[in-house]
XYZ file of C-alpha atoms in Angstrom:
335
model
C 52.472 62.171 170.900
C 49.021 61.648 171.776
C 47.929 64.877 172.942
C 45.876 63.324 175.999
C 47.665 64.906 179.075
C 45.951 61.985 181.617
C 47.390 59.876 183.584
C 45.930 56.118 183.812
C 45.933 53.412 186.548
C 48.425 51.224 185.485
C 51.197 53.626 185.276
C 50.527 55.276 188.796
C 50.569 51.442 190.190
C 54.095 51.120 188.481
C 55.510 53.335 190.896
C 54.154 50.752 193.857
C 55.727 47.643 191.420
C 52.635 46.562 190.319
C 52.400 44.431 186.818
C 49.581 44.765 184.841
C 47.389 43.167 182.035
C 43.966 43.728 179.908
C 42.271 40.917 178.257
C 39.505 41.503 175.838
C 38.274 44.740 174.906
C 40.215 47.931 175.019
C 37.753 50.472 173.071
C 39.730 53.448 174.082
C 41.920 53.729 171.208
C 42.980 52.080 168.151
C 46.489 53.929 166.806
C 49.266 52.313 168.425
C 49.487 55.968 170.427
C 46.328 54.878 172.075
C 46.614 51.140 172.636
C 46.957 49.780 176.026
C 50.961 49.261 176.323
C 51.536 52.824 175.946
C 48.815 53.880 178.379
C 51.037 51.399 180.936
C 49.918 48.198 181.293
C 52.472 45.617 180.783
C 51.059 43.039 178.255
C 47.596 43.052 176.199
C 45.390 40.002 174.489
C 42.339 41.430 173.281
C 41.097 43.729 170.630
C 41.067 47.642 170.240
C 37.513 46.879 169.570
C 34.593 45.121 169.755
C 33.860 41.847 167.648
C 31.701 43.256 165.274
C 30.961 41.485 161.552
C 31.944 39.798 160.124
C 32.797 41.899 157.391
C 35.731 40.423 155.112
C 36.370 43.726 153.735
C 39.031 45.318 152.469
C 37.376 48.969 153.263
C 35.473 47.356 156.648
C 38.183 45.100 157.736
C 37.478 42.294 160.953
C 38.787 44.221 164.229
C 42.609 43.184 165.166
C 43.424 41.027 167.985
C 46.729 41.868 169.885
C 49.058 40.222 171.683
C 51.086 42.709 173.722
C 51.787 45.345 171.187
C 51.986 42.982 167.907
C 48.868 41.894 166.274
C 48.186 38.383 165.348
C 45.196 38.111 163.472
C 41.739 39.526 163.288
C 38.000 38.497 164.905
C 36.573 36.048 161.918
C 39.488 35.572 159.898
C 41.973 34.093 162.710
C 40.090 34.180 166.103
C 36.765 32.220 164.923
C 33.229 33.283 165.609
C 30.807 31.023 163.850
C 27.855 32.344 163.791
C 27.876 32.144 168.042
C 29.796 29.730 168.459
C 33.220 30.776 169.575
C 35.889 30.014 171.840
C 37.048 33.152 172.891
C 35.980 33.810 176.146
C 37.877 30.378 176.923
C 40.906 31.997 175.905
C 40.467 34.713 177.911
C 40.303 32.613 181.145
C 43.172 30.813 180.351
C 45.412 34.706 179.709
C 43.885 35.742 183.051
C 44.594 32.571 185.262
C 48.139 32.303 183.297
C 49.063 36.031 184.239
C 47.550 35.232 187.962
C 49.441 32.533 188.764
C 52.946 33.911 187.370
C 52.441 37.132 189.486
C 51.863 35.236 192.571
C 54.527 33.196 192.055
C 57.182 35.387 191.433
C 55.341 37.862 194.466
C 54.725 40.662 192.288
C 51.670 42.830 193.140
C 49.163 43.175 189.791
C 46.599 44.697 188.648
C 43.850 42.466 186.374
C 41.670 44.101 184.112
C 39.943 41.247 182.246
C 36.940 42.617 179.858
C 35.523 39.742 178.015
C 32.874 40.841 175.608
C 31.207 38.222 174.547
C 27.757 39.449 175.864
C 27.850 42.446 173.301
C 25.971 41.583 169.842
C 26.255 39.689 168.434
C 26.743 37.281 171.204
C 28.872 34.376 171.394
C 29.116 31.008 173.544
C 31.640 28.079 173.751
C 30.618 24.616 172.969
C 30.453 24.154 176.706
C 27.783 26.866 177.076
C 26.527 26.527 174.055
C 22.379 26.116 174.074
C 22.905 25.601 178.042
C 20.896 28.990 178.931
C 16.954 29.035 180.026
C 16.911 32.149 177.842
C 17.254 30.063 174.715
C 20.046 32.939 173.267
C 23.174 33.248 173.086
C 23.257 36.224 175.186
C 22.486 33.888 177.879
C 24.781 30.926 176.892
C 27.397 34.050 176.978
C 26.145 35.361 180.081
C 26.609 31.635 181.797
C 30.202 31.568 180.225
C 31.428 34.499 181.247
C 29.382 33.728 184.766
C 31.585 30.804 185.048
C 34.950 32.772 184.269
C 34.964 34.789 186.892
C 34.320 31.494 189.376
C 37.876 30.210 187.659
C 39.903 33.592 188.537
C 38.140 33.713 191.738
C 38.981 29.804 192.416
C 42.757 30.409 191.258
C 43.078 33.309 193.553
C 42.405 30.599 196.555
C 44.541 28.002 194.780
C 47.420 30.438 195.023
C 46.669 31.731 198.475
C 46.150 35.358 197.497
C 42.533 35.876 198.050
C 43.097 37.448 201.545
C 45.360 40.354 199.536
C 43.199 40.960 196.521
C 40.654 43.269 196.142
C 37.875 42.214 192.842
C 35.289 44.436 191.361
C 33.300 43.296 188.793
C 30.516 45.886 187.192
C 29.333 46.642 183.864
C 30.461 49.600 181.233
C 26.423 50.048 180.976
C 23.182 48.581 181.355
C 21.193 46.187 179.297
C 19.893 47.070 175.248
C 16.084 46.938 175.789
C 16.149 47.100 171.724
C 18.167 43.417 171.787
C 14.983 41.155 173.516
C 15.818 37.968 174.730
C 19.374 38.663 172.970
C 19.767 41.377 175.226
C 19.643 41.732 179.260
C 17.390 43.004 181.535
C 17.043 46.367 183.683
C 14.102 45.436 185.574
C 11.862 48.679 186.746
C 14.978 51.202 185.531
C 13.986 53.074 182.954
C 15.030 52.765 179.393
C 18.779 51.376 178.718
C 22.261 51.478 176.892
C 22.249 54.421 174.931
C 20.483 56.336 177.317
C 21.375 58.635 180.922
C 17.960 57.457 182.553
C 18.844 55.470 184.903
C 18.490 51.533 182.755
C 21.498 52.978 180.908
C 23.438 53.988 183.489
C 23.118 51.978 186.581
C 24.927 48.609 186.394
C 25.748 45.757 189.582
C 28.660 47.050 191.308
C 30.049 43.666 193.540
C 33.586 44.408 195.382
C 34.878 40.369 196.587
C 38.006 40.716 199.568
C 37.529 37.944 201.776
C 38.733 38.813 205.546
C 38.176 42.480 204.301
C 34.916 42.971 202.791
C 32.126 41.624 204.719
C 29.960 39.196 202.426
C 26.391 39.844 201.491
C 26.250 43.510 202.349
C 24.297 46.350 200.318
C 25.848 49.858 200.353
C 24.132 52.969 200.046
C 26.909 54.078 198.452
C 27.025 56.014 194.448
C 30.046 54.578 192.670
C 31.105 54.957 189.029
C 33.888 53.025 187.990
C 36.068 56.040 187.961
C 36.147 55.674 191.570
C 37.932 52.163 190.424
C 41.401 54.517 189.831
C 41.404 56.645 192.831
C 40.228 53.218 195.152
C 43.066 51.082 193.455
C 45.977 53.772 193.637
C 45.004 54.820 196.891
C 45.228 51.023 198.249
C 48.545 50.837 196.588
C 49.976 53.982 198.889
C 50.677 55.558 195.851
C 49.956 59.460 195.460
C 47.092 60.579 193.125
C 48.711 63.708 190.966
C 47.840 67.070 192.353
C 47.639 69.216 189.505
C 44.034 68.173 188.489
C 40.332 67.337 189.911
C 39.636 63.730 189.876
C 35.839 62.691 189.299
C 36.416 59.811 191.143
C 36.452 59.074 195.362
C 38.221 56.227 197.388
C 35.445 54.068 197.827
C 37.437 51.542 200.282
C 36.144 53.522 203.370
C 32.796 52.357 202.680
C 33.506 48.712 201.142
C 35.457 48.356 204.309
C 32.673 49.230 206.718
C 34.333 51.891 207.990
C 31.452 54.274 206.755
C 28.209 54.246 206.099
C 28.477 56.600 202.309
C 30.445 59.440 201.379
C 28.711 62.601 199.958
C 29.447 62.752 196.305
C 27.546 64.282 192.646
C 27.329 62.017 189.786
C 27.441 63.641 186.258
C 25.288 61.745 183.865
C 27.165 62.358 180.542
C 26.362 61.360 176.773
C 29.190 62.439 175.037
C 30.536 65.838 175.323
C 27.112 66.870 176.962
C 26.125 66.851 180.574
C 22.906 65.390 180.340
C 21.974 64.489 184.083
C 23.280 65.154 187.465
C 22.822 63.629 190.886
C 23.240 64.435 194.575
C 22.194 62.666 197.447
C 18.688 60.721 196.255
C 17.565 63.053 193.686
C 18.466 63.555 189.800
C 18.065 66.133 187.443
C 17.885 65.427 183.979
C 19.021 68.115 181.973
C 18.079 67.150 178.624
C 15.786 64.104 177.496
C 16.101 61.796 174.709
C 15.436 57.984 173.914
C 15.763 57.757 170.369
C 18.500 57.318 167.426
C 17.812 55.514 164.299
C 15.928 53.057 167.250
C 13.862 53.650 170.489
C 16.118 52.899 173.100
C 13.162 52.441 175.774
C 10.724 49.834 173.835
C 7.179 49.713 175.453
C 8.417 52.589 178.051
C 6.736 56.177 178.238
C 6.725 58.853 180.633
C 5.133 61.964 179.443
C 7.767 64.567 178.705
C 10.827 62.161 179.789
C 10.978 59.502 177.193
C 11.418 62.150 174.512
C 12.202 61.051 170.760
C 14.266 64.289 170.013
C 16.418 65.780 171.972
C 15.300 68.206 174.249
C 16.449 71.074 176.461
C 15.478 71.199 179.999
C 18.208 72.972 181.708
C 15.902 76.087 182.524
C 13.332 73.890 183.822
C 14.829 70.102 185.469
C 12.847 67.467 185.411
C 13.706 65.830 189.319
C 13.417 62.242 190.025
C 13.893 60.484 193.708
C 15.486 57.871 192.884
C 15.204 56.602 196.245
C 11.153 56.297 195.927
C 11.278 56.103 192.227
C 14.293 54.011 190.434
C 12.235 53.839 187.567
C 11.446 57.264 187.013
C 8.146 57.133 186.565
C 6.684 60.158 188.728
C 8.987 63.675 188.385
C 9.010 65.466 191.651
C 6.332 68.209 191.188
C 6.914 71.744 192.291
């Protein structure tokens, strides 16, 4: 047994007949209690981890690459990455439009979770991509590449005539490395990045696609984390959330639908078991401050007693940013 007493998407969407599949990174989990076929998705291609190496090691072994609960080889040894040059993300458009297309044919409702990680160091590109990017990386050949995936699911979604009964969010699990350069992304005037709670690290592109549901080119108001992703989904499905617990997430479809303008909600800025941040309404309160580990995780960025290289303790004394005046958080609020 696991331990974890949680209950996760795919399972609740089993009980509305939904069929389910991940492709590419899992990172929640590497025993075979954790991986994703016993957290209830139906089939798995992908790792339990990122693509880090290579390595070649007997102690520091190449990450495994599943298929379905079996795995079939490892990054590097069996599933090539040549110093960038890698066909992976490829592979991971084919699984996705494969899965797609069988679903819709056979009429089963399904939930997609494709996570293709190509843009996480060190980054890799197909020969199609490969040197194509004005960025002159290959965080921006991968960028392109995994650009152009999503065109081909969204494209085979109209092919098979279910784009009127799909919803499609694409975001990020966090925001650019500022450490990485031009092998890295960019958070524009957010402060800081991954690593971090300012707001680089934690504020990613949120884009919801459901044509004849969600209206195109509109920009919500709206604070979402992707744990409103489970509460949205099930609740779409008309399937019942469990009572017996608090869920951090809310049902964003009122507002992707137009039905209202926002919905009320706090945001708890975490970095690991320790609540660093918290928001409400416009304004954030950062608890602690912090910016460094082994490397400064906001290069060329300083604001006096924010951008802290140790870790310090403000829970007595806030620092309070409006984040709708200041999403860089430049200026604290002054009492």
């Amino acid at each position: 047994s696991s331990g974890i007493n949680a209950e996760y998407g795919p399972e609740l969407l089993k009980e509305a007949g939904y069929k389910s599949k991940i492709i590419g990174k899992w990172h929640l989990g590497h025993r075979p209690d954790y991986l994703p076929l016993n957290r209830g998705f139906d089939e798995f291609f992908g790792s339990s981890n990122c693509h880090f190496g290579p390595y070649d090691d007997v102690k520091t072994p190449n990450a495994p690459v599943y298929k379905d609960d079996r795995m079939i080889g490892r990054y590097y040894t069996n599933f090539t990455i040549d110093k960038g040059l890698s066909n992976l993300t490829q592979m991971f458009i084919k699984e996705a439009t494969d899965f797609i297309e069988i679903q819709a044919k056979q009429g089963n409702p399904f939930l997609l979770y494709w996570t293709p990680d190509a843009n996480h160091q060190p980054a890799y590109a197909s020969e199609m991509f490969w040197g194509k990017s004005i960025r002159d990386s290959r965080y921006g050949d991968s960028v392109m590449e995994v650009d152009y995936g999503v065109g081909v699911l969204l494209a085979k979604l109209r092919q098979l005539n279910v784009h009127e009964n799909t919803l499609v969010f694409f975001s990020s699990d966090n925001g650019a490395e500022g450490i990485a350069g031009k092998n890295g992304g960019s958070n524009g005037p957010l402060l800081c990045g991954k690593q971090t709670t300012f707001e680089g690290g934690m504020r990613e592109p949120g884009i919801a696609w459901w044509p004849g549901t969600i209206k195109p080119g509109v920009v919500t108001p709206q604070v979402g984390t992707t744990m409103d992703i489970l509460v949205t989904a099930v609740k779409l499905a008309g399937v019942e959330l469990p009572g017996d617990r608090v869920y951090d997430g809310i049902d964003l479809f009122p507002v992707l639908s137009g039905k209202v303008d926002r919905v009320e909600r706090p945001v708890w800025y975490y970095r690991g078991n320790e609540l660093f941040a918290a928001r409400v309404g416009k304004y954030k309160a950062h608890l602690w401050t912090w910016s460094h580990q082994h490397y400064n995780f906001c290069p060329g960025e300083y604001v006096k007693d924010v951008t802290t290289p140790n870790q310090v303790n403000r829970t007595s004394d806030p620092i309070v940013f409006d984040l709708d005046n200041d999403p860089g958080e430049k200026y604290p609020i002054t009492k």
